[in-house]
Coordinates of C-alpha atoms in Angstrom, one line a residue:
X1 CA 66.8 120.7 114.3
X2 CA 70.1 120.0 112.5
X3 CA 71.0 118.0 109.4
X4 CA 74.4 116.4 109.3
X5 CA 75.6 115.2 105.9
X6 CA 78.8 113.3 105.4
X7 CA 80.4 110.7 103.2
X8 CA 80.8 107.1 104.4
X9 CA 84.6 107.7 104.6
X10 CA 83.9 110.6 107.0
X11 CA 81.5 108.3 109.0
X12 CA 84.3 105.8 109.4
X13 CA 86.6 108.5 110.6
X14 CA 84.0 109.6 113.2
X15 CA 83.4 106.0 114.4
X16 CA 87.1 105.3 114.7
X17 CA 87.9 108.7 116.3
X18 CA 85.1 108.4 118.9
X19 CA 86.0 104.8 119.6
X20 CA 82.5 103.6 118.6
X21 CA 83.8 100.5 116.9
X22 CA 85.0 97.3 118.7
X23 CA 88.7 96.7 118.2
X24 CA 87.8 93.4 116.4
X25 CA 86.6 95.4 113.4
X26 CA 89.6 96.3 111.1
X27 CA 90.5 97.2 107.6
X28 CA 87.5 99.4 106.9
X29 CA 86.9 100.7 103.4
X30 CA 84.0 102.1 101.4
X31 CA 82.7 100.8 98.1
X32 CA 79.6 102.5 96.9
X33 CA 77.1 102.6 99.7
X34 CA 78.6 99.7 101.6
X35 CA 81.4 99.6 104.2
X36 CA 83.7 96.6 103.8
X37 CA 85.7 95.3 106.8
X38 CA 87.3 92.3 108.5
X39 CA 86.2 90.9 111.8
X40 CA 88.9 89.4 114.0
X41 CA 87.1 86.6 115.8
X42 CA 90.0 85.1 117.8
X43 CA 88.7 81.6 116.9
X44 CA 91.0 79.0 115.5
X45 CA 88.6 77.9 112.8
X46 CA 87.6 81.4 111.7
X47 CA 90.2 83.9 112.8
X48 CA 89.2 86.6 110.3
X49 CA 85.8 87.0 108.6
X50 CA 85.5 89.4 105.7
X51 CA 82.1 91.3 105.7
X52 CA 80.3 94.3 104.5
X53 CA 77.6 96.5 106.0
X54 CA 74.9 98.6 104.2
X55 CA 72.4 101.0 105.6
X56 CA 68.9 99.6 105.2
X57 CA 66.5 102.0 107.1
X58 CA 65.8 104.1 110.2
X59 CA 62.9 103.0 112.3
X60 CA 62.0 105.0 115.4
X61 CA 65.3 104.9 117.4
X62 CA 66.9 102.1 115.4
X63 CA 69.3 102.4 112.5
X64 CA 69.0 99.1 110.6
X65 CA 71.9 97.7 108.6
X66 CA 72.3 94.6 106.5
X67 CA 75.4 92.5 107.2
X68 CA 76.8 90.4 104.5
X69 CA 79.5 87.8 105.0
X70 CA 81.9 87.3 102.1
X71 CA 82.8 83.7 103.0
X72 CA 80.5 81.0 101.7
X73 CA 81.9 78.7 104.4
X74 CA 80.6 81.1 107.0
X75 CA 77.0 81.0 105.7
X76 CA 77.1 77.3 106.8
X77 CA 78.3 78.3 110.2
X78 CA 76.0 81.2 111.0
X79 CA 75.3 80.0 114.6
X80 CA 79.0 79.7 115.3
X81 CA 79.5 83.2 113.9
X82 CA 76.6 84.7 116.0
X83 CA 78.1 83.1 119.1
X84 CA 81.5 84.7 118.3
X85 CA 80.3 88.1 117.4
X86 CA 77.3 88.8 119.7
X87 CA 79.6 89.2 122.8
X88 CA 81.6 91.9 121.0
X89 CA 78.6 94.1 120.3
X90 CA 77.8 97.1 122.5
X91 CA 74.5 97.0 124.4
X92 CA 72.9 99.4 122.0
X93 CA 73.4 96.9 119.1
X94 CA 71.5 93.8 118.3
X95 CA 72.4 91.1 115.7
X96 CA 69.7 89.0 114.1
X97 CA 71.7 87.9 111.0
X98 CA 71.8 89.4 108.5
X99 CA 70.2 92.4 110.2
X100 CA 72.1 94.6 112.7
X101 CA 70.0 97.1 114.6
X102 CA 71.6 100.1 116.5
X103 CA 69.5 102.0 119.0
X104 CA 71.1 105.3 118.1
X105 CA 69.6 107.4 120.9
X106 CA 70.7 104.8 123.4
X107 CA 74.2 105.0 121.9
X108 CA 74.2 108.8 122.3
X109 CA 73.1 108.5 125.9
X110 CA 75.9 105.9 126.6
X111 CA 78.4 108.4 125.1
X112 CA 77.0 111.2 127.4
X113 CA 75.2 113.1 124.7
X114 CA 71.9 114.0 126.4
X115 CA 70.3 117.0 124.7
X116 CA 70.1 115.6 121.1
X117 CA 67.9 112.9 119.6
X118 CA 68.3 111.4 116.1
X119 CA 65.1 111.9 114.2
X120 CA 66.0 110.2 110.8
X121 CA 68.8 108.8 108.8
X122 CA 69.0 108.3 105.0
X123 CA 71.2 108.4 101.9
X124 CA 71.0 111.6 99.9
X125 CA 73.2 112.3 96.8
X126 CA 75.7 109.6 97.7
X127 CA 76.0 111.1 101.2
X128 CA 74.8 109.8 104.5
X129 CA 72.4 112.2 106.3
X130 CA 71.3 112.4 109.9
X131 CA 68.5 114.6 111.1
X132 CA 68.6 115.5 114.8
X133 CA 66.4 117.5 117.1
X134 CA 66.9 118.8 120.6
X135 CA 65.2 117.1 123.6
X136 CA 62.8 119.4 125.4
X137 CA 63.2 119.2 129.1

């Protein structure tokens, strides 16, 4: 078992470096325990959507995050937003606004990481921690 601990800034670096974020997610920055960013939608009406994401919980294989849209106009157009964003999400992610669920072990498998399983995720002393274990064959 291993415990990986890093700041959200380091997490952003890992996500960008390993190309785990869609190209439509830009201008990432951390404020407290939330990651703020802009989503490029490509739509004429809503070309850019400011948003933030906060870690909520880890349940089994799923890391659950809470998505917050900054624009009050967007809250009136949630179905339009979902139609624009859902096709951008990788297969390991599911959007049920405001909840985003990531099947972390499926993500690892998609990236070719087969011998490790994520056991837990949580915040500890302002850092994000991930507990892993090896898969017994």
